[in-house]
mmCIF file of C-alpha atoms in Angstrom:
data_model
loop_
_atom_site.group_PDB
_atom_site.id
_atom_site.type_symbol
_atom_site.label_atom_id
_atom_site.label_comp_id
_atom_site.label_asym_id
_atom_site.label_seq_id
_atom_site.Cartn_x
_atom_site.Cartn_y
_atom_site.Cartn_z
ATOM 1 C CA MET A 253 112.564 97.550 129.146
ATOM 2 C CA TYR A 254 110.154 100.357 128.293
ATOM 3 C CA VAL A 255 111.246 103.977 128.398
ATOM 4 C CA GLY A 256 109.988 107.271 127.027
ATOM 5 C CA MET A 257 111.309 107.973 123.551
ATOM 6 C CA GLU A 258 112.991 111.175 124.711
ATOM 7 C CA ASN A 259 115.066 109.075 127.113
ATOM 8 C CA ILE A 260 116.138 106.315 124.719
ATOM 9 C CA GLU A 261 119.416 108.120 124.199
ATOM 10 C CA SER A 262 120.275 111.615 125.261
ATOM 11 C CA ALA A 263 121.702 112.302 121.792
ATOM 12 C CA THR A 264 118.230 111.776 120.332
ATOM 13 C CA GLY A 265 116.766 114.525 122.473
ATOM 14 C CA ARG A 266 119.654 116.859 121.583
ATOM 15 C CA LEU A 267 119.124 116.194 117.887
ATOM 16 C CA VAL A 268 115.466 117.174 118.065
ATOM 17 C CA GLY A 269 116.426 120.516 119.521
ATOM 18 C CA GLU A 270 119.137 121.039 116.917
ATOM 19 C CA VAL A 271 116.914 120.397 113.917
ATOM 20 C CA ARG A 272 114.240 122.700 115.292
ATOM 21 C CA ARG A 273 116.720 125.555 115.611
ATOM 22 C CA GLN A 274 117.906 124.840 112.087
ATOM 23 C CA ALA A 275 114.328 124.886 110.793
ATOM 24 C CA VAL A 276 113.812 128.435 112.051
ATOM 25 C CA GLN A 277 116.792 129.554 110.005
ATOM 26 C CA SER A 278 116.318 127.608 106.758
ATOM 27 C CA SER A 279 112.797 126.101 106.782
ATOM 28 C CA THR A 280 114.374 122.687 106.115
ATOM 29 C CA PHE A 281 115.773 119.780 108.108
ATOM 30 C CA SER A 282 119.016 118.052 107.204
ATOM 31 C CA PHE A 283 119.334 114.276 107.395
ATOM 32 C CA ASP A 284 121.672 111.438 106.471
ATOM 33 C CA ASN A 285 121.669 107.653 106.404
ATOM 34 C CA ARG A 286 121.561 107.489 110.205
ATOM 35 C CA HIS A 287 118.076 108.994 110.358
ATOM 36 C CA VAL A 288 114.519 107.741 110.098
ATOM 37 C CA LEU A 289 112.326 110.231 108.229
ATOM 38 C CA TYR A 290 108.822 110.592 109.647
ATOM 39 C CA GLY A 291 106.036 112.526 107.871
ATOM 40 C CA ARG A 292 104.022 114.545 110.368
ATOM 41 C CA LEU A 293 101.611 116.420 108.057
ATOM 42 C CA ARG A 294 99.264 115.146 105.364
ATOM 43 C CA PRO A 295 100.002 113.999 102.661
ATOM 44 C CA TYR A 296 103.140 112.685 104.415
ATOM 45 C CA LEU A 297 101.389 111.883 107.709
ATOM 46 C CA ASN A 298 102.603 108.543 109.135
ATOM 47 C CA LYS A 299 104.838 107.881 106.130
ATOM 48 C CA VAL A 300 108.192 106.504 107.292
ATOM 49 C CA TYR A 301 111.327 106.262 105.171
ATOM 50 C CA LEU A 302 114.887 105.043 105.709
ATOM 51 C CA PRO A 303 117.185 107.220 103.570
ATOM 52 C CA ASP A 304 120.470 105.787 102.320
ATOM 53 C CA PHE A 305 121.775 109.255 101.401
ATOM 54 C CA SER A 306 122.210 112.727 102.899
ATOM 55 C CA GLY A 307 119.986 115.683 102.146
ATOM 56 C CA HIS A 308 117.394 118.181 103.308
ATOM 57 C CA CYS A 309 113.643 117.855 103.747
ATOM 58 C CA SER A 310 110.805 120.213 104.546
ATOM 59 C CA THR A 311 109.938 120.806 108.176
ATOM 60 C CA GLU A 312 106.832 118.651 107.723
ATOM 61 C CA ILE A 313 109.081 115.600 107.378
ATOM 62 C CA PHE A 314 110.797 115.042 110.692
ATOM 63 C CA PRO A 315 114.214 113.302 110.928
ATOM 64 C CA LEU A 316 114.679 111.017 113.949
ATOM 65 C CA ARG A 317 118.211 109.843 114.656
ATOM 66 C CA PRO A 318 118.379 106.787 116.928
ATOM 67 C CA GLY A 319 121.046 106.635 119.594
ATOM 68 C CA GLU A 320 123.623 103.893 119.973
ATOM 69 C CA GLN A 321 121.264 101.538 121.823
ATOM 70 C CA LEU A 322 118.493 101.696 119.214
ATOM 71 C CA ASP A 323 118.611 99.942 115.841
ATOM 72 C CA ARG A 324 117.370 102.256 113.079
ATOM 73 C CA ARG A 325 115.257 99.558 111.408
ATOM 74 C CA PHE A 326 113.772 98.564 114.758
ATOM 75 C CA LEU A 327 112.553 102.153 115.166
ATOM 76 C CA PHE A 328 111.224 102.107 111.590
ATOM 77 C CA TYR A 329 109.140 98.990 112.224
ATOM 78 C CA TRP A 330 107.815 100.396 115.497
ATOM 79 C CA LEU A 331 106.654 103.564 113.755
ATOM 80 C CA ILE A 332 104.675 101.696 111.063
ATOM 81 C CA GLN A 333 102.799 99.310 113.352
ATOM 82 C CA SER A 334 99.087 100.125 113.529
ATOM 83 C CA SER A 335 99.004 100.737 117.297
ATOM 84 C CA THR A 336 101.725 103.400 116.957
ATOM 85 C CA VAL A 337 99.979 104.968 113.964
ATOM 86 C CA ASP A 338 96.689 105.081 115.876
ATOM 87 C CA ALA A 339 98.379 106.637 118.897
ATOM 88 C CA ILE A 340 100.068 109.271 116.734
ATOM 89 C CA ASP A 341 96.771 110.018 114.971
ATOM 90 C CA ARG A 342 95.231 110.829 118.349
ATOM 91 C CA THR A 343 97.821 113.585 118.830
ATOM 92 C CA CYS A 344 96.969 115.260 115.527
ATOM 93 C CA THR A 345 95.523 118.748 115.312
ATOM 94 C CA GLY A 346 93.916 120.404 112.295
ATOM 95 C CA ALA A 347 90.734 119.041 110.703
ATOM 96 C CA ARG A 348 91.613 119.631 107.046
ATOM 97 C CA MET A 349 95.389 119.138 107.280
ATOM 98 C CA PRO A 350 96.104 116.926 110.305
ATOM 99 C CA ARG A 351 99.558 117.407 111.828
ATOM 100 C CA ALA A 352 101.115 114.972 114.298
ATOM 101 C CA ASN A 353 102.404 116.352 117.583
ATOM 102 C CA VAL A 354 106.079 115.374 117.543
ATOM 103 C CA ASP A 355 106.532 116.447 121.177
ATOM 104 C CA ALA A 356 103.879 113.896 122.154
ATOM 105 C CA LEU A 357 105.494 111.274 119.920
ATOM 106 C CA MET A 358 108.804 111.746 121.715
ATOM 107 C CA ARG A 359 107.067 110.981 125.029
ATOM 108 C CA PHE A 360 105.516 107.684 123.919
ATOM 109 C CA ASP A 361 106.494 104.556 125.802
ATOM 110 C CA PHE A 362 108.818 102.564 123.603
ATOM 111 C CA PRO A 363 109.925 98.893 123.709
ATOM 112 C CA LEU A 364 113.696 98.772 124.088
ATOM 113 C CA PRO A 365 115.087 95.229 124.287
ATOM 114 C CA SER A 366 118.824 94.690 124.054
ATOM 115 C CA LEU A 367 120.520 95.660 120.811
ATOM 116 C CA PRO A 368 121.177 91.995 119.812
ATOM 117 C CA GLU A 369 117.481 91.230 120.426
ATOM 118 C CA GLN A 370 116.442 94.230 118.327
ATOM 119 C CA ARG A 371 118.617 92.988 115.489
ATOM 120 C CA ARG A 372 117.192 89.478 115.784
ATOM 121 C CA ILE A 373 113.673 90.884 115.493
ATOM 122 C CA VAL A 374 114.656 93.131 112.579
ATOM 123 C CA ALA A 375 116.217 90.201 110.701
ATOM 124 C CA ILE A 376 112.993 88.174 111.029
ATOM 125 C CA LEU A 377 110.837 91.122 109.987
ATOM 126 C CA ASP A 378 113.086 91.988 107.036
ATOM 127 C CA GLU A 379 112.846 88.445 105.684
ATOM 128 C CA ALA A 380 109.100 88.184 106.306
ATOM 129 C CA PHE A 381 108.302 91.612 104.821
ATOM 130 C CA ALA A 382 110.368 90.819 101.721
ATOM 131 C CA ALA A 383 108.329 87.635 101.197
ATOM 132 C CA ILE A 384 105.065 89.478 101.827
ATOM 133 C CA GLY A 385 106.095 92.252 99.441
ATOM 134 C CA LYS A 386 106.777 89.729 96.695
ATOM 135 C CA ALA A 387 103.441 88.002 97.321
ATOM 136 C CA MET A 388 101.634 91.362 97.182
ATOM 137 C CA GLU A 389 103.365 92.259 93.922
ATOM 138 C CA ASN A 390 102.299 88.921 92.432
ATOM 139 C CA ALA A 391 98.703 89.387 93.595
ATOM 140 C CA GLU A 392 98.576 92.928 92.212
ATOM 141 C CA ARG A 393 100.111 91.752 88.931
ATOM 142 C CA ASN A 394 97.551 88.943 88.684
ATOM 143 C CA ARG A 395 94.759 91.403 89.420
ATOM 144 C CA GLU A 396 95.956 93.684 86.634
ATOM 145 C CA ASN A 397 96.377 90.710 84.292
ATOM 146 C CA ALA A 398 92.771 89.645 84.930
ATOM 147 C CA LYS A 399 91.594 93.143 84.091
ATOM 148 C CA THR A 400 93.805 93.331 80.995
ATOM 149 C CA LEU A 401 92.570 89.945 79.772
ATOM 150 C CA ALA A 402 88.939 91.017 80.163
ATOM 151 C CA GLU A 403 89.549 94.274 78.274
ATOM 152 C CA SER A 404 91.374 92.356 75.547
ATOM 153 C CA MET A 405 88.466 89.938 75.130
ATOM 154 C CA ILE A 406 85.980 92.818 74.948
ATOM 155 C CA GLY A 407 88.216 94.639 72.467
ATOM 156 C CA ASP A 408 88.481 91.558 70.239
ATOM 157 C CA SER A 409 84.691 91.222 70.298
ATOM 158 C CA PHE A 410 84.208 94.802 69.111
ATOM 159 C CA ARG A 411 86.849 94.492 66.411
ATOM 160 C CA ASN A 412 84.846 91.607 64.993
ATOM 161 C CA ILE A 413 81.655 93.666 65.308
ATOM 162 C CA ALA A 414 83.267 96.622 63.517
ATOM 163 C CA ALA A 415 84.313 94.348 60.653
ATOM 164 C CA ARG A 416 80.749 93.080 60.128
ATOM 165 C CA HIS A 417 78.527 96.098 60.789
ATOM 166 C CA PRO A 418 78.244 99.682 59.492
ATOM 167 C CA LEU A 419 79.609 102.626 61.451
ATOM 168 C CA ARG A 420 77.176 105.261 62.649
ATOM 169 C CA ASP A 421 77.902 108.665 64.159
ATOM 170 C CA LEU A 422 76.626 109.407 67.653
ATOM 171 C CA ALA A 423 74.528 112.346 66.460
ATOM 172 C CA SER A 424 72.281 109.922 64.571
ATOM 173 C CA LEU A 425 72.078 107.501 67.526
ATOM 174 C CA THR A 426 71.233 109.950 70.310
ATOM 175 C CA SER A 427 68.428 112.362 71.120
ATOM 176 C CA LYS A 428 70.621 114.486 73.372
ATOM 177 C CA ILE A 429 74.303 115.274 73.777
ATOM 178 C CA GLY A 430 75.140 117.958 76.325
ATOM 179 C CA SER A 431 77.107 118.898 79.436
ATOM 180 C CA GLY A 432 76.184 121.043 82.418
ATOM 181 C CA ALA A 433 77.871 123.575 84.672
ATOM 182 C CA THR A 434 79.150 124.127 88.188
ATOM 183 C CA PRO A 435 76.839 126.274 90.334
ATOM 184 C CA LEU A 436 78.063 129.761 91.117
ATOM 185 C CA GLY A 437 80.273 129.514 94.193
ATOM 186 C CA GLY A 438 81.516 126.029 93.375
ATOM 187 C CA SER A 439 81.874 123.322 95.989
ATOM 188 C CA LYS A 440 81.093 125.753 98.842
ATOM 189 C CA THR A 441 77.472 125.812 97.671
ATOM 190 C CA TYR A 442 76.971 122.024 97.544
ATOM 191 C CA LYS A 443 74.385 120.510 99.850
ATOM 192 C CA LYS A 444 74.310 117.314 101.931
ATOM 193 C CA SER A 445 71.172 116.085 100.164
ATOM 194 C CA GLY A 446 68.916 117.033 97.290
ATOM 195 C CA THR A 447 69.466 116.624 93.562
ATOM 196 C CA SER A 448 72.626 114.705 92.679
ATOM 197 C CA LEU A 449 75.362 116.607 90.819
ATOM 198 C CA ILE A 450 77.505 114.184 88.857
ATOM 199 C CA ARG A 451 81.147 115.133 88.437
ATOM 200 C CA SER A 452 83.991 113.406 86.603
ATOM 201 C CA MET A 453 85.141 111.803 89.883
ATOM 202 C CA ASN A 454 81.921 109.759 89.887
ATOM 203 C CA VAL A 455 82.294 108.406 86.345
ATOM 204 C CA TYR A 456 84.510 105.360 85.747
ATOM 205 C CA ASP A 457 84.546 102.883 82.905
ATOM 206 C CA ARG A 458 81.338 100.852 83.127
ATOM 207 C CA GLU A 459 81.018 101.902 86.785
ATOM 208 C CA PHE A 460 79.333 104.779 88.611
ATOM 209 C CA ARG A 461 80.880 105.623 92.014
ATOM 210 C CA LEU A 462 78.964 107.360 94.779
ATOM 211 C CA GLU A 463 82.098 108.561 96.617
ATOM 212 C CA GLY A 464 82.283 112.342 96.481
ATOM 213 C CA LEU A 465 78.800 112.751 94.991
ATOM 214 C CA ALA A 466 77.650 116.359 95.416
ATOM 215 C CA TYR A 467 74.088 117.605 95.863
ATOM 216 C CA LEU A 468 72.132 120.697 94.786
ATOM 217 C CA ASP A 469 69.133 122.460 96.268
ATOM 218 C CA ASP A 470 65.973 122.998 94.225
ATOM 219 C CA THR A 471 67.026 126.435 92.946
ATOM 220 C CA GLN A 472 70.449 125.204 91.799
ATOM 221 C CA ALA A 473 68.906 122.122 90.198
ATOM 222 C CA GLN A 474 66.335 124.219 88.304
ATOM 223 C CA ARG A 475 69.117 126.300 86.760
ATOM 224 C CA LEU A 476 70.599 123.060 85.383
ATOM 225 C CA ALA A 477 67.263 121.554 84.306
ATOM 226 C CA ILE A 478 68.516 121.321 80.700
ATOM 227 C CA VAL A 479 70.973 118.609 81.795
ATOM 228 C CA THR A 480 68.573 116.482 83.803
ATOM 229 C CA VAL A 481 69.857 112.899 83.887
ATOM 230 C CA GLU A 482 67.623 109.985 82.905
ATOM 231 C CA ALA A 483 68.139 106.329 83.867
ATOM 232 C CA ASP A 484 69.024 105.240 80.314
ATOM 233 C CA ASP A 485 71.602 107.985 79.789
ATOM 234 C CA VAL A 486 75.284 107.333 79.206
ATOM 235 C CA LEU A 487 77.728 109.592 81.094
ATOM 236 C CA PHE A 488 81.025 110.508 79.454
ATOM 237 C CA ASN A 489 83.925 112.559 80.882
ATOM 238 C CA ILE A 490 85.119 115.197 78.430
ATOM 239 C CA THR A 491 87.995 116.981 80.226
ATOM 240 C CA GLY A 492 91.009 116.448 82.431
ATOM 241 C CA ALA A 493 92.849 113.372 83.615
ATOM 242 C CA SER A 494 89.661 111.256 83.586
ATOM 243 C CA ILE A 495 88.805 112.109 79.992
ATOM 244 C CA ALA A 496 86.920 109.397 78.049
ATOM 245 C CA ARG A 497 85.773 107.488 81.144
ATOM 246 C CA CYS A 498 82.241 106.314 80.552
ATOM 247 C CA CYS A 499 79.363 104.597 82.382
ATOM 248 C CA THR A 500 75.591 104.315 82.261
ATOM 249 C CA ALA A 501 73.311 106.241 84.602
ATOM 250 C CA LYS A 502 71.392 103.161 85.769
ATOM 251 C CA HIS A 503 72.934 103.346 89.275
ATOM 252 C CA VAL A 504 72.794 107.139 89.630
ATOM 253 C CA PRO A 505 70.606 108.446 92.498
ATOM 254 C CA LEU A 506 67.923 110.421 90.644
ATOM 255 C CA PRO A 507 67.013 113.228 90.251
ATOM 256 C CA ALA A 508 70.446 114.259 88.978
ATOM 257 C CA ARG A 509 72.339 116.808 86.917
ATOM 258 C CA VAL A 510 75.868 116.869 85.431
ATOM 259 C CA ASN A 511 78.560 119.529 85.637
ATOM 260 C CA GLN A 512 80.568 120.899 82.715
ATOM 261 C CA HIS A 513 83.095 118.050 82.778
ATOM 262 C CA VAL A 514 80.510 115.328 82.112
ATOM 263 C CA LEU A 515 78.574 114.830 78.896
ATOM 264 C CA ILE A 516 75.113 113.252 78.735
ATOM 265 C CA LEU A 517 74.632 110.885 75.791
ATOM 266 C CA ARG A 518 70.945 109.945 75.546
ATOM 267 C CA PRO A 519 70.509 106.930 73.245
ATOM 268 C CA ARG A 520 67.607 106.735 70.793
ATOM 269 C CA ARG A 521 65.726 103.714 72.064
ATOM 270 C CA ASP A 522 64.806 102.577 68.561
ATOM 271 C CA ALA A 523 68.484 102.471 67.532
ATOM 272 C CA ILE A 524 70.866 101.650 70.364
ATOM 273 C CA LEU A 525 70.956 100.286 73.917
ATOM 274 C CA SER A 526 72.616 102.431 76.590
ATOM 275 C CA ASP A 527 74.692 99.434 77.747
ATOM 276 C CA TYR A 528 75.866 98.796 74.189
ATOM 277 C CA LEU A 529 76.817 102.473 73.699
ATOM 278 C CA CYS A 530 78.751 102.478 76.977
ATOM 279 C CA ASN A 531 80.537 99.235 76.075
ATOM 280 C CA ALA A 532 81.400 100.544 72.613
ATOM 281 C CA LEU A 533 82.930 103.739 74.053
ATOM 282 C CA THR A 534 85.040 101.908 76.657
ATOM 283 C CA THR A 535 86.795 99.431 74.344
ATOM 284 C CA SER A 536 90.529 99.880 73.846
ATOM 285 C CA LEU A 537 89.910 100.684 70.170
ATOM 286 C CA ALA A 538 87.474 103.491 70.986
ATOM 287 C CA LYS A 539 89.646 104.734 73.843
ATOM 288 C CA ARG A 540 92.641 105.250 71.566
ATOM 289 C CA ALA A 541 90.527 107.223 69.117
ATOM 290 C CA LEU A 542 88.833 109.278 71.839
ATOM 291 C CA LEU A 543 92.082 110.062 73.651
ATOM 292 C CA GLY A 544 93.518 111.147 70.310
ATOM 293 C CA ILE A 545 90.652 113.614 70.017
ATOM 294 C CA GLY A 546 91.310 114.771 73.576
ATOM 295 C CA ASP A 547 94.997 115.385 72.909
ATOM 296 C CA ASP A 548 94.033 117.688 70.055
ATOM 297 C CA GLY A 549 91.779 119.690 72.348
ATOM 298 C CA GLY A 550 94.524 121.865 73.766
ATOM 299 C CA SER A 551 98.126 121.842 74.929
ATOM 300 C CA THR A 552 97.352 122.551 78.565
ATOM 301 C CA ARG A 553 94.283 120.381 79.154
ATOM 302 C CA GLN A 554 92.717 117.458 77.349
ATOM 303 C CA ALA A 555 89.184 118.108 76.176
ATOM 304 C CA ILE A 556 86.578 116.574 73.892
ATOM 305 C CA THR A 557 83.847 118.833 72.530
ATOM 306 C CA LYS A 558 80.175 118.142 71.942
ATOM 307 C CA SER A 559 80.632 118.395 68.167
ATOM 308 C CA GLN A 560 83.511 115.901 68.245
ATOM 309 C CA MET A 561 81.328 113.416 70.106
ATOM 310 C CA GLN A 562 78.483 113.995 67.656
ATOM 311 C CA GLN A 563 80.808 113.006 64.816
ATOM 312 C CA PHE A 564 82.340 110.005 66.607
ATOM 313 C CA ARG A 565 81.355 106.725 64.962
ATOM 314 C CA ILE A 566 80.780 103.256 66.374
ATOM 315 C CA PRO A 567 79.686 99.934 64.800
ATOM 316 C CA LEU A 568 75.943 99.317 65.028
ATOM 317 C CA PRO A 569 74.442 95.809 64.933
ATOM 318 C CA SER A 570 70.715 95.216 65.429
ATOM 319 C CA LEU A 571 69.107 95.718 68.846
ATOM 320 C CA ASP A 572 68.818 91.938 69.324
ATOM 321 C CA GLN A 573 72.506 91.493 68.516
ATOM 322 C CA GLN A 574 73.360 94.357 70.889
ATOM 323 C CA ARG A 575 71.568 92.523 73.708
ATOM 324 C CA VAL A 576 73.571 89.352 73.056
ATOM 325 C CA ILE A 577 76.830 91.335 72.949
ATOM 326 C CA CYS A 578 76.002 93.103 76.219
ATOM 327 C CA ARG A 579 75.240 89.801 77.962
ATOM 328 C CA GLU A 580 78.585 88.395 76.815
ATOM 329 C CA ILE A 581 80.426 91.483 78.033
ATOM 330 C CA ASP A 582 78.603 91.318 81.385
ATOM 331 C CA GLN A 583 79.793 87.727 81.804
ATOM 332 C CA ILE A 584 83.384 88.726 81.026
ATOM 333 C CA ASP A 585 83.161 91.675 83.433
ATOM 334 C CA GLN A 586 81.713 89.552 86.230
ATOM 335 C CA ALA A 587 84.392 86.890 85.860
ATOM 336 C CA SER A 588 87.085 89.590 85.857
ATOM 337 C CA GLN A 589 85.594 91.236 88.964
ATOM 338 C CA ARG A 590 85.504 87.901 90.814
ATOM 339 C CA LEU A 591 89.180 87.306 90.026
ATOM 340 C CA SER A 592 90.104 90.888 90.852
ATOM 341 C CA GLY A 593 88.187 90.663 94.123
ATOM 342 C CA SER A 594 89.982 87.481 95.187
ATOM 343 C CA PHE A 595 93.385 89.037 94.502
ATOM 344 C CA ARG A 596 92.366 92.242 96.273
ATOM 345 C CA GLN A 597 91.278 90.178 99.272
ATOM 346 C CA LYS A 598 94.657 88.451 99.304
ATOM 347 C CA ILE A 599 96.418 91.820 99.285
ATOM 348 C CA THR A 600 94.268 92.910 102.242
ATOM 349 C CA LEU A 601 95.148 89.721 104.129
ATOM 350 C CA LEU A 602 98.840 90.305 103.460
ATOM 351 C CA HIS A 603 98.583 93.842 104.848
ATOM 352 C CA GLY A 604 96.995 92.319 107.928
ATOM 353 C CA LEU A 605 99.802 89.769 108.180
ATOM 354 C CA LYS A 606 102.347 92.585 108.299
ATOM 355 C CA GLN A 607 100.561 94.144 111.243
ATOM 356 C CA SER A 608 100.254 90.764 112.974
ATOM 357 C CA LEU A 609 104.011 90.248 112.681
ATOM 358 C CA LEU A 610 104.663 93.733 114.027
ATOM 359 C CA HIS A 611 102.338 93.100 116.973
ATOM 360 C CA HIS A 612 104.231 89.894 117.778
ATOM 361 C CA ALA A 613 107.542 91.741 117.407
ATOM 362 C CA PHE A 614 106.706 94.487 119.879
ATOM 363 C CA THR A 615 105.044 92.246 122.448
ATOM 364 C CA GLY A 616 108.023 89.886 122.687
ATOM 365 C CA GLN A 617 106.332 87.001 120.825
ATOM 366 C CA LEU A 618 108.168 86.985 117.485
ATOM 367 C CA THR A 619 110.173 83.898 116.529
ATOM 368 C CA SER A 620 111.471 82.690 113.183
ATOM 369 C CA LYS A 621 109.261 79.585 113.353
ATOM 370 C CA GLY A 622 106.213 81.655 114.229
ATOM 371 C CA ALA A 623 106.845 84.061 111.353
ATOM 372 C CA ASP A 624 107.362 81.156 108.944
ATOM 373 C CA ARG A 625 104.093 79.607 110.059
ATOM 374 C CA LEU A 626 102.142 82.833 109.534
ATOM 375 C CA LEU A 627 103.752 83.302 106.124
ATOM 376 C CA ALA A 628 102.954 79.741 105.070
ATOM 377 C CA GLU A 629 99.299 80.276 105.947
ATOM 378 C CA ALA A 630 98.981 83.506 103.989
ATOM 379 C CA VAL A 631 101.373 83.388 101.040
#
């Protein structure tokens, strides 16, 4: 039987009215272990939680209390299925901070089989989701292990290099070390195209990310001409939570500039390869030393200064040896990325399996044998 959510149980409709009156008085909602908590505003939007305790929540987290003919976990599973999420998203208003329309949610058609049937479905979903959750944890753990193993191998390689070769400070190995600035007016002045402005959000270890890349017009770019990025440059984050992340500029859309949170390290071509410099600065050994410098930069915000980077020392083999080392590290990175990608793909498939099970559940097609078969194929 399908009914509107406001008609599932009259007590549910009464509760909605009660919590709204309460919200006017206290700006909070009360809840207990009979409720389903639904987030209706970003960052809580479409987050669903089953509390096992009593308490209060902000008015942007909406408590739904099922009536006697609705199993709480059945409602939970219905709310997290993709078709429900998509339908709720279509009710949202507010471009920057989308908020779900709870009145519209309460009018959605809702599958309401008998209570024993709801509990049968919930039991199958609980068992299947527990198995999927364990499989996802294993895949994520294996993905992290692959990354850790690769970093360990690279770290061991550089420890051996450090034992056999002299240390040189970065001032003697670079022709430029410098950071930029944020244009007056900040992000409001960024353009949709033009000269790239590299920020710390674009710089990851041995990886440049285009997401969030900002752009400057010609006038803004000219004011930052002193920090023009070249293809062989190494980019290094010097402040904040991303401090000491480092990559080369080989994949940066040029022309480009950097803001004040990113340092340009321009290698001397007769002394050091940009790939080798980047690899040397992203080893676990270098990271510990660099983060130690950052911690000394201030109690409220980590920071590494230009002079500290000028004095930082790394082992320096010959250019030919650097090329061999970089090839070996590339091979390790590629193998790690292949493994990581396969585990990430498995996690994606498992997310899809959850939604497939939910679709079967709310279209009357879910059986224990069917769930077992889907799990066997994916886990």
